[in-house]
Short mmCIF file of C-alpha atoms in Angstrom, two decimals:
data_model
loop_
_atom_site.label_atom_id
_atom_site.label_comp_id
_atom_site.label_asym_id
_atom_site.label_seq_id
_atom_site.Cartn_x
_atom_site.Cartn_y
_atom_site.Cartn_z
CA UNK A 1 5.66 44.18 18.74
CA UNK A 2 8.50 42.29 16.06
CA UNK A 3 8.60 41.35 12.97
CA UNK A 4 9.52 40.09 9.83
CA UNK A 5 10.78 39.87 6.53
CA UNK A 6 8.42 36.77 4.67
CA UNK A 7 8.10 35.86 1.30
CA UNK A 8 4.44 36.71 -0.39
CA UNK A 9 3.11 34.20 -3.22
CA UNK A 10 3.14 34.66 -7.10
CA UNK A 11 1.65 31.60 -8.53
CA UNK A 12 2.98 29.92 -11.66
CA UNK A 13 3.28 26.92 -13.91
CA UNK A 14 5.26 23.94 -13.98
CA UNK A 15 5.34 20.20 -13.48
CA UNK A 16 5.38 17.59 -11.44
CA UNK A 17 5.14 13.86 -10.93
CA UNK A 18 2.02 12.69 -9.46
CA UNK A 19 4.04 9.09 -9.15
CA UNK A 20 6.83 10.57 -6.94
CA UNK A 21 6.73 14.00 -6.97
CA UNK A 22 9.63 14.47 -9.42
CA UNK A 23 9.46 18.24 -10.90
CA UNK A 24 11.40 18.13 -14.67
CA UNK A 25 11.41 21.81 -16.01
CA UNK A 26 9.66 20.57 -19.35
CA UNK A 27 6.29 18.34 -19.44
CA UNK A 28 8.48 14.91 -20.88
CA UNK A 29 5.88 11.21 -21.23
CA UNK A 30 8.34 9.68 -19.23
CA UNK A 31 9.55 10.49 -15.51
CA UNK A 32 12.58 10.15 -15.94
CA UNK A 33 13.11 10.26 -11.78
CA UNK A 34 10.86 6.78 -11.50
CA UNK A 35 10.21 5.82 -15.15
CA UNK A 36 6.72 5.95 -14.73
CA UNK A 37 5.16 7.02 -18.43
CA UNK A 38 2.32 9.84 -18.32
CA UNK A 39 1.78 10.27 -14.98
CA UNK A 40 3.87 13.54 -15.17
CA UNK A 41 0.88 16.26 -15.31
CA UNK A 42 0.52 20.95 -15.23
CA UNK A 43 0.39 21.96 -11.67
CA UNK A 44 0.09 25.38 -10.11
CA UNK A 45 2.40 26.46 -7.46
CA UNK A 46 3.55 29.53 -5.61
CA UNK A 47 7.25 31.19 -6.25
CA UNK A 48 8.11 33.72 -3.17
CA UNK A 49 8.50 37.57 -3.69
CA UNK A 50 9.22 39.52 -0.74
CA UNK A 51 9.18 42.59 0.73
CA UNK A 52 5.68 41.93 2.84
CA UNK A 53 5.67 41.50 6.81
CA UNK A 54 4.20 39.12 8.54
CA UNK A 55 3.25 39.79 12.21
CA UNK A 56 4.34 38.45 15.23
CA UNK A 57 1.49 36.51 17.41
CA UNK A 58 0.56 35.04 21.22
CA UNK A 59 0.75 30.64 20.62
CA UNK A 60 -2.11 29.14 21.72
CA UNK A 61 0.20 27.02 24.15
CA UNK A 62 3.64 28.74 25.76
CA UNK A 63 6.76 27.11 25.25
CA UNK A 64 7.76 25.93 29.58
CA UNK A 65 10.15 24.38 31.30
CA UNK A 66 10.65 20.83 29.81
CA UNK A 67 11.63 18.97 33.99
CA UNK A 68 7.49 20.77 33.36
CA UNK A 69 6.03 18.46 30.65
CA UNK A 70 5.00 15.51 31.95
CA UNK A 71 5.72 12.76 29.07
CA UNK A 72 2.07 10.30 30.38
CA UNK A 73 0.68 10.87 27.17
CA UNK A 74 3.16 9.64 25.13
CA UNK A 75 3.75 6.05 27.41
CA UNK A 76 3.23 3.65 24.55
CA UNK A 77 -0.27 1.52 25.06
CA UNK A 78 0.21 -2.77 24.21
CA UNK A 79 -1.88 -3.28 21.80
CA UNK A 80 -2.18 -7.28 22.64
CA UNK A 81 0.14 -8.29 19.30
CA UNK A 82 3.00 -9.60 20.89
CA UNK A 83 5.37 -9.55 18.04
CA UNK A 84 3.74 -6.61 17.21
CA UNK A 85 4.60 -4.68 20.31
CA UNK A 86 8.00 -5.77 20.31
CA UNK A 87 9.11 -3.97 16.39
CA UNK A 88 6.97 -0.67 17.73
CA UNK A 89 8.78 -0.77 21.35
CA UNK A 90 6.01 -1.56 24.10
CA UNK A 91 2.84 -0.36 21.54
CA UNK A 92 0.92 2.46 20.56
CA UNK A 93 1.52 5.73 21.52
CA UNK A 94 -2.00 7.76 21.98
CA UNK A 95 -1.42 10.01 19.34
CA UNK A 96 1.15 8.39 16.83
CA UNK A 97 1.03 7.83 13.48
CA UNK A 98 2.74 3.75 12.31
CA UNK A 99 2.94 4.13 8.36
CA UNK A 100 3.13 -0.29 7.58
CA UNK A 101 3.48 -0.98 4.00
CA UNK A 102 3.73 -4.61 2.20
CA UNK A 103 2.57 -6.29 -0.53
CA UNK A 104 -0.31 -6.45 -2.39
CA UNK A 105 -2.12 -10.08 -0.36
CA UNK A 106 1.01 -9.40 2.40
CA UNK A 107 -0.97 -10.20 4.89
CA UNK A 108 -1.59 -6.22 5.91
CA UNK A 109 -4.87 -6.31 6.35
CA UNK A 110 -5.71 -9.51 8.24
CA UNK A 111 -3.19 -7.62 10.88
CA UNK A 112 -4.27 -5.15 11.79
CA UNK A 113 -8.32 -6.48 12.06
CA UNK A 114 -6.58 -8.77 15.05
CA UNK A 115 -4.86 -5.51 16.47
CA UNK A 116 -8.21 -3.09 15.84
CA UNK A 117 -10.32 -6.33 17.96
CA UNK A 118 -6.97 -6.67 20.82
CA UNK A 119 -7.64 -2.69 21.56
CA UNK A 120 -10.75 -3.35 21.45
CA UNK A 121 -10.20 -5.29 23.95
CA UNK A 122 -8.34 -3.93 26.45
CA UNK A 123 -7.86 -0.74 25.87
CA UNK A 124 -11.18 0.81 27.30
CA UNK A 125 -11.53 2.31 23.34
CA UNK A 126 -13.48 2.02 20.83
CA UNK A 127 -11.26 1.56 17.58
CA UNK A 128 -11.81 2.24 13.42
CA UNK A 129 -11.35 0.54 11.00
CA UNK A 130 -11.88 2.59 8.38
CA UNK A 131 -11.24 0.52 4.45
CA UNK A 132 -11.12 1.88 1.61
CA UNK A 133 -10.96 -0.89 -1.24
CA UNK A 134 -12.93 -2.84 0.41
CA UNK A 135 -16.15 -3.77 1.44
CA UNK A 136 -17.36 -3.46 4.93
CA UNK A 137 -19.74 -6.95 4.82
CA UNK A 138 -15.35 -8.42 3.24
CA UNK A 139 -14.10 -6.26 6.33
CA UNK A 140 -17.29 -9.00 7.79
CA UNK A 141 -16.66 -12.67 6.88
CA UNK A 142 -12.35 -12.13 8.00
CA UNK A 143 -13.56 -10.50 10.98
CA UNK A 144 -15.88 -13.80 11.29
CA UNK A 145 -13.25 -16.48 10.53
CA UNK A 146 -10.32 -14.81 12.95
CA UNK A 147 -12.94 -14.10 15.51
CA UNK A 148 -12.36 -10.33 15.67
CA UNK A 149 -15.72 -9.37 16.83
CA UNK A 150 -16.94 -6.73 18.99
CA UNK A 151 -18.83 -4.52 19.75
CA UNK A 152 -15.88 -1.27 20.25
CA UNK A 153 -14.63 -2.67 16.80
CA UNK A 154 -16.12 -1.05 14.45
CA UNK A 155 -16.51 -0.99 10.32
CA UNK A 156 -16.48 1.63 8.04
CA UNK A 157 -15.43 1.93 3.88
CA UNK A 158 -15.24 5.11 2.67
CA UNK A 159 -12.64 6.86 0.32
CA UNK A 160 -13.98 10.97 1.35
CA UNK A 161 -11.50 11.86 3.73
CA UNK A 162 -13.84 14.44 5.11
CA UNK A 163 -16.54 10.66 5.90
CA UNK A 164 -13.41 9.21 7.59
CA UNK A 165 -13.73 13.26 10.31
CA UNK A 166 -17.45 12.54 10.01
CA UNK A 167 -16.73 8.59 11.75
CA UNK A 168 -14.12 9.56 14.10
CA UNK A 169 -16.23 12.44 15.40
CA UNK A 170 -18.92 9.82 15.66
CA UNK A 171 -16.88 6.91 17.42
CA UNK A 172 -14.46 8.31 19.19
CA UNK A 173 -12.09 5.39 18.65
CA UNK A 174 -8.57 5.59 20.79
CA UNK A 175 -7.75 3.56 17.57
CA UNK A 176 -7.09 4.54 13.66
CA UNK A 177 -6.81 1.66 10.76
CA UNK A 178 -6.82 3.05 7.68
CA UNK A 179 -6.61 1.04 5.25
CA UNK A 180 -4.67 2.20 2.64
CA UNK A 181 -4.04 6.37 2.57
CA UNK A 182 -3.70 5.88 -1.41
CA UNK A 183 -7.29 5.01 -1.92
CA UNK A 184 -8.62 8.10 0.42
CA UNK A 185 -9.19 11.62 -1.83
CA UNK A 186 -9.00 14.84 0.47
CA UNK A 187 -11.95 17.06 -1.11
CA UNK A 188 -10.08 21.30 -2.95
CA UNK A 189 -6.94 19.27 -3.65
CA UNK A 190 -5.64 18.39 -6.67
CA UNK A 191 -4.62 15.14 -8.53
CA UNK A 192 -6.43 11.47 -8.22
CA UNK A 193 -6.87 9.56 -4.88
CA UNK A 194 -2.84 8.18 -5.00
CA UNK A 195 -1.03 10.72 -6.38
CA UNK A 196 1.31 12.83 -4.72
CA UNK A 197 -0.07 16.29 -3.87
CA UNK A 198 -3.48 13.94 -2.55
CA UNK A 199 -1.05 11.32 -0.36
CA UNK A 200 0.66 14.74 0.93
CA UNK A 201 -3.04 16.12 1.47
CA UNK A 202 -4.77 13.55 3.60
CA UNK A 203 -1.40 12.13 5.67
CA UNK A 204 -0.91 15.42 6.70
CA UNK A 205 -4.92 16.25 7.64
CA UNK A 206 -5.03 12.94 10.08
CA UNK A 207 -1.27 13.65 11.07
CA UNK A 208 -2.54 17.05 12.68
CA UNK A 209 -5.93 15.52 13.91
CA UNK A 210 -4.05 12.33 15.51
CA UNK A 211 -1.80 15.22 17.63
CA UNK A 212 -4.71 17.04 17.86
CA UNK A 213 -7.41 14.05 19.22
CA UNK A 214 -4.67 11.69 21.10
CA UNK A 215 -5.52 8.91 19.21
CA UNK A 216 -3.55 6.21 17.72
CA UNK A 217 -3.61 5.68 14.11
CA UNK A 218 -2.24 3.11 11.33
CA UNK A 219 -1.91 3.94 7.79
CA UNK A 220 -1.39 0.97 5.53
CA UNK A 221 0.35 2.28 2.45
CA UNK A 222 1.53 1.25 -1.12
CA UNK A 223 4.33 -0.06 -1.59
CA UNK A 224 6.77 0.12 -5.30
CA UNK A 225 8.68 -2.27 -7.58
CA UNK A 226 11.56 -1.73 -5.34
CA UNK A 227 9.78 -2.08 -1.86
CA UNK A 228 10.39 0.82 -1.53
CA UNK A 229 6.61 3.06 0.06
CA UNK A 230 4.55 4.65 -2.78
CA UNK A 231 3.99 8.61 -2.87
CA UNK A 232 6.57 10.97 -2.42
CA UNK A 233 9.48 10.74 0.29
CA UNK A 234 8.27 12.83 2.93
CA UNK A 235 5.17 11.19 3.09
CA UNK A 236 8.39 8.85 6.00
CA UNK A 237 8.86 11.95 7.37
CA UNK A 238 5.06 13.42 8.14
CA UNK A 239 4.59 9.93 10.30
CA UNK A 240 5.38 8.53 13.65
CA UNK A 241 6.66 5.05 12.87
CA UNK A 242 7.55 3.32 9.29
CA UNK A 243 7.27 -0.62 9.32
CA UNK A 244 7.54 -2.81 6.51
CA UNK A 245 5.75 -6.15 5.70
CA UNK A 246 7.29 -8.59 4.64
CA UNK A 247 7.27 -12.15 3.64
CA UNK A 248 6.54 -14.73 0.55
CA UNK A 249 3.55 -15.70 -0.56
CA UNK A 250 4.67 -19.89 -0.43
CA UNK A 251 6.43 -19.60 3.23
CA UNK A 252 4.35 -19.19 6.12
CA UNK A 253 7.22 -16.61 7.36
CA UNK A 254 5.31 -12.41 7.83
CA UNK A 255 8.04 -10.12 8.80
CA UNK A 256 7.51 -7.21 10.41
CA UNK A 257 10.64 -4.61 9.85
CA UNK A 258 11.04 -1.11 12.00
CA UNK A 259 12.56 1.14 10.04
CA UNK A 260 11.83 4.59 11.69
CA UNK A 261 10.09 4.70 15.14
CA UNK A 262 10.60 8.04 16.92
CA UNK A 263 9.30 5.42 20.63
CA UNK A 264 11.97 2.92 20.10
CA UNK A 265 14.51 0.86 17.99
CA UNK A 266 14.34 1.72 14.89
CA UNK A 267 16.03 -2.07 14.53
CA UNK A 268 13.79 -4.23 15.81
CA UNK A 269 12.11 -7.21 13.75
CA UNK A 270 8.53 -8.94 14.58
CA UNK A 271 7.89 -12.79 13.27
CA UNK A 272 4.71 -13.35 12.30
CA UNK A 273 3.01 -17.20 11.07
CA UNK A 274 -0.13 -17.07 8.51
CA UNK A 275 -2.33 -19.46 8.64
CA UNK A 276 -5.82 -20.47 6.83
CA UNK A 277 -7.54 -18.92 10.75
CA UNK A 278 -5.33 -15.96 10.82
CA UNK A 279 -1.69 -14.50 11.37
CA UNK A 280 -0.22 -15.40 15.28
CA UNK A 281 2.66 -14.02 16.73
CA UNK A 282 6.34 -16.34 16.65
CA UNK A 283 8.37 -15.29 19.51
CA UNK A 284 10.73 -18.39 18.91
CA UNK A 285 10.54 -18.76 14.98
CA UNK A 286 14.11 -20.62 15.35
CA UNK A 287 12.19 -23.79 14.92
CA UNK A 288 10.91 -23.07 11.59
CA UNK A 289 14.59 -22.04 10.00
CA UNK A 290 15.88 -26.26 10.50
CA UNK A 291 15.45 -29.48 9.72
CA UNK A 292 15.40 -32.61 11.74
CA UNK A 293 17.13 -35.51 10.14
CA UNK A 294 17.01 -39.57 12.26
CA UNK A 295 20.58 -39.31 10.63
CA UNK A 296 23.01 -36.23 9.46
CA UNK A 297 22.57 -35.66 5.72
CA UNK A 298 25.97 -34.44 3.20
CA UNK A 299 24.97 -31.00 2.14
CA UNK A 300 23.42 -29.37 5.28
CA UNK A 301 25.02 -26.63 7.95
CA UNK A 302 23.31 -24.53 10.03
CA UNK A 303 24.57 -20.75 10.85
CA UNK A 304 23.03 -17.34 13.04
CA UNK A 305 21.88 -14.33 11.45
CA UNK A 306 20.57 -11.45 12.56
CA UNK A 307 17.65 -9.90 11.51
CA UNK A 308 17.53 -6.67 13.62
CA UNK A 309 18.27 -7.72 16.77
CA UNK A 310 16.94 -10.80 17.19
CA UNK A 311 19.13 -14.16 16.33
CA UNK A 312 18.08 -16.91 14.56
CA UNK A 313 19.24 -20.17 14.14
CA UNK A 314 19.05 -21.06 10.30
CA UNK A 315 19.72 -24.07 8.11
CA UNK A 316 21.85 -23.36 5.16
CA UNK A 317 21.87 -26.51 2.33
CA UNK A 318 23.16 -27.78 -0.58
CA UNK A 319 22.90 -29.91 -3.52
CA UNK A 320 26.78 -30.51 -5.91
CA UNK A 321 25.72 -31.88 -9.22
CA UNK A 322 26.93 -33.57 -11.96
CA UNK A 323 29.73 -32.50 -14.33
CA UNK A 324 28.31 -30.10 -16.85
CA UNK A 325 29.92 -29.31 -20.23
CA UNK A 326 30.06 -25.10 -21.05
CA UNK A 327 28.09 -23.19 -18.13
CA UNK A 328 27.10 -25.00 -14.66
CA UNK A 329 23.93 -23.69 -13.23
CA UNK A 330 23.93 -21.76 -10.13
CA UNK A 331 21.07 -21.21 -8.57
CA UNK A 332 19.43 -20.32 -5.35
CA UNK A 333 16.68 -19.31 -3.02
CA UNK A 334 16.80 -17.09 -0.22
CA UNK A 335 20.61 -16.09 -0.29
CA UNK A 336 22.86 -13.55 -2.51
CA UNK A 337 23.82 -15.48 -5.67
CA UNK A 338 27.26 -12.18 -5.57
CA UNK A 339 28.48 -13.99 -2.45
CA UNK A 340 27.91 -17.68 -4.02
CA UNK A 341 29.78 -17.24 -6.86
CA UNK A 342 32.70 -15.87 -3.94
CA UNK A 343 32.46 -18.08 -1.83
CA UNK A 344 32.75 -21.66 -4.44
CA UNK A 345 35.02 -19.62 -6.16
CA UNK A 346 37.14 -19.67 -2.42
CA UNK A 347 36.51 -22.21 -0.85
CA UNK A 348 37.88 -23.92 -5.24
CA UNK A 349 41.03 -21.62 -5.05
CA UNK A 350 41.33 -21.38 -1.20
CA UNK A 351 41.29 -24.84 -0.45
CA UNK A 352 42.16 -27.64 -3.42
CA UNK A 353 39.94 -30.19 -1.95
CA UNK A 354 36.47 -29.25 -3.99
CA UNK A 355 36.64 -28.46 -8.38
CA UNK A 356 32.95 -26.99 -8.61
CA UNK A 357 34.01 -25.24 -12.72
CA UNK A 358 32.06 -26.93 -14.56
CA UNK A 359 29.82 -29.14 -11.40
CA UNK A 360 26.11 -27.27 -11.15
CA UNK A 361 25.28 -25.63 -6.83
CA UNK A 362 22.33 -25.21 -5.28
CA UNK A 363 21.83 -23.64 -2.50
CA UNK A 364 18.90 -22.86 -0.04
CA UNK A 365 17.83 -21.72 2.85
CA UNK A 366 14.19 -22.95 5.41
CA UNK A 367 10.80 -21.39 6.02
CA UNK A 368 11.29 -19.20 3.74
CA UNK A 369 14.17 -16.57 5.36
CA UNK A 370 16.38 -14.81 2.90
CA UNK A 371 19.78 -14.26 4.76
CA UNK A 372 21.50 -12.10 3.37
CA UNK A 373 24.33 -10.31 5.57
CA UNK A 374 28.23 -12.26 4.91
CA UNK A 375 27.85 -14.13 8.35
CA UNK A 376 26.51 -16.76 6.82
CA UNK A 377 29.14 -17.39 4.39
CA UNK A 378 30.75 -19.81 6.08
CA UNK A 379 27.72 -21.85 6.83
CA UNK A 380 26.91 -21.82 3.58
CA UNK A 381 30.97 -22.92 2.09
CA UNK A 382 30.60 -25.49 4.52
CA UNK A 383 27.33 -26.68 2.83
CA UNK A 384 29.31 -27.55 -0.03
CA UNK A 385 32.36 -28.50 0.96
CA UNK A 386 29.97 -30.95 2.72
CA UNK A 387 27.53 -32.18 -0.23
CA UNK A 388 30.55 -32.19 -2.59
CA UNK A 389 32.76 -34.26 -1.01
CA UNK A 390 29.68 -36.36 0.76
CA UNK A 391 31.02 -35.36 4.30
CA UNK A 392 28.09 -35.16 6.56
CA UNK A 393 28.61 -32.23 9.08
CA UNK A 394 27.36 -32.34 13.08
CA UNK A 395 24.07 -31.91 13.63
CA UNK A 396 25.07 -30.03 17.10
CA UNK A 397 27.75 -27.84 14.86
CA UNK A 398 27.27 -24.12 14.07
CA UNK A 399 28.95 -22.48 11.96
CA UNK A 400 29.53 -18.39 12.36
CA UNK A 401 31.49 -16.33 9.87
CA UNK A 402 32.09 -13.94 7.14
CA UNK A 403 34.71 -15.05 4.51
CA UNK A 404 36.97 -12.91 3.14
CA UNK A 405 37.98 -13.80 -0.76
CA UNK A 406 41.71 -15.27 1.19
CA UNK A 407 39.89 -17.56 2.64
CA UNK A 408 40.40 -15.81 5.80
CA UNK A 409 37.69 -16.27 8.20
CA UNK A 410 36.42 -12.48 9.26
CA UNK A 411 34.60 -11.22 12.76
CA UNK A 412 30.80 -10.32 12.16
CA UNK A 413 28.73 -8.92 14.91
CA UNK A 414 26.77 -9.46 18.62
CA UNK A 415 28.35 -13.26 17.37
CA UNK A 416 28.25 -13.47 21.62
CA UNK A 417 24.07 -13.25 21.43
CA UNK A 418 24.09 -16.03 18.28
CA UNK A 419 25.89 -18.13 19.94
CA UNK A 420 23.90 -17.82 23.07
CA UNK A 421 20.33 -18.40 21.04
CA UNK A 422 22.44 -22.26 19.22
CA UNK A 423 23.72 -22.75 22.89
CA UNK A 424 19.61 -21.81 24.06
CA UNK A 425 18.51 -24.23 20.92
CA UNK A 426 21.34 -27.71 21.62
CA UNK A 427 24.09 -26.80 19.92
CA UNK A 428 27.62 -27.76 21.02
CA UNK A 429 30.21 -27.03 19.35
CA UNK A 430 30.47 -23.53 17.49
CA UNK A 431 32.96 -22.73 14.60
CA UNK A 432 33.80 -18.49 15.10
CA UNK A 433 36.38 -16.44 13.96
CA UNK A 434 39.60 -14.94 15.49
CA UNK A 435 38.76 -13.49 19.17
CA UNK A 436 35.27 -14.28 19.65
CA UNK A 437 36.53 -17.23 21.14
CA UNK A 438 36.05 -18.18 25.13
CA UNK A 439 38.88 -15.11 25.69
CA UNK A 440 37.73 -12.75 23.72
CA UNK A 441 34.93 -10.44 23.60
CA UNK A 442 31.37 -12.57 23.60
CA UNK A 443 32.08 -14.58 26.05
CA UNK A 444 30.63 -18.75 25.89
CA UNK A 445 28.41 -20.60 26.09
CA UNK A 446 27.42 -22.37 28.94
CA UNK A 447 27.53 -26.76 27.72
CA UNK A 448 28.88 -25.11 24.34
CA UNK A 449 32.95 -25.65 22.92
CA UNK A 450 33.04 -22.59 20.82
CA UNK A 451 36.09 -23.09 18.02
CA UNK A 452 37.95 -20.38 16.62
CA UNK A 453 39.07 -21.09 12.56
CA UNK A 454 41.86 -18.64 11.20
CA UNK A 455 40.35 -19.57 7.11
CA UNK A 456 38.65 -21.72 5.63
CA UNK A 457 40.98 -24.90 5.83
CA UNK A 458 41.19 -25.30 9.55
CA UNK A 459 37.25 -24.99 9.49
CA UNK A 460 36.97 -28.36 7.20
CA UNK A 461 39.07 -30.16 8.82
CA UNK A 462 37.88 -28.36 12.44
CA UNK A 463 33.65 -29.91 10.74
CA UNK A 464 35.15 -32.90 10.17
CA UNK A 465 36.86 -33.59 13.13
CA UNK A 466 33.28 -32.33 14.78
CA UNK A 467 31.51 -34.88 12.37
CA UNK A 468 33.62 -37.74 13.48
CA UNK A 469 33.31 -37.21 17.01
CA UNK A 470 29.40 -37.38 16.78
CA UNK A 471 29.51 -40.25 15.18
#
């Protein structure tokens, strides 16, 4: 029998932040890591003491050659919600644990109730929704509004982990939705519900049960002020998939973004539309981000943004105000204010056609989408120039490219995918960086003219020609 040296454990007193898990050397009123007041508590931890011998044990299941192991139990099962299946890589894998995080009111519970109903209809196994924040009557009202009533969809309202496991024993579901993991407490574990110790214990227990019984599990998680998953970072390491549910409360657009995925790509994005009847998938969301004009309007330009692997045709609008004394306003909605300031400076310095230092500038996107990638720089610059010069862009023109400080247009990624999406929606002319034309890496979609522009001045001239030709 083989033995190895291990560590016995002796208790000692330590201090830990109940909000983020940071361990300061002594008690403090405010955590230096997350900034929370009154979150540092006294805790008993164990320290290693050498000298103990641990005996080896026979494993419950011996190791086997990898070719003899079947992959069938890990095949994804479609949820019936197409955009969620896209992000998950085909569906939910039995035994997988998914953490879905998002701000309050964004629609997490609504989406997962629809998923649970679709699972009950299509999979042949029951689905169980456990709510720690609402009563079963409240969930029933939402289900009635969504049309999510099915005999194999079970509801429970519990805050105790042992009782949740009892429901699993009674229902034997194929899908478990726990809303939310911060509201459930584990008996015999220190801390309050939602604290670091409790969340870690609840998640670890549910992960073990999901793997043992083959239950696809979705845990709803809270987010911090910075939009990150609340709780210890180890929470994201315990689960198989981490999804972020994003959306502006004033917009109907909702995005499910993959952050971690052990069963598929981690950069996929699913698009949904929130409405009075619930939430629906948007397999073709580009129409949300465009405005249809009877006649061309100055101050607009269309670009193609990448959300994960998905290309979205998006309109950028700009309004140039009158001259003002002092510091003019630079207001953005859905765009990066720092990139707008840079684009304005480059426009004024490199084109010699615009004087913007004393004029107010307002820039925005359409449909509630947020553009932060550099590929929107060229469209932003053309929209500002269009508004400042009172020159309407051609309605069938798109602009893709990053603007440098010297006025050059730099290459961006996935140009071919962007151009294909624009051509599918009927755009005829595309302004792209050098090397992205028909002789470059992207190729030219059928029926689209690709114009390579090396700098902002060339882009303005090409846009003016396209506008004149469309009239």
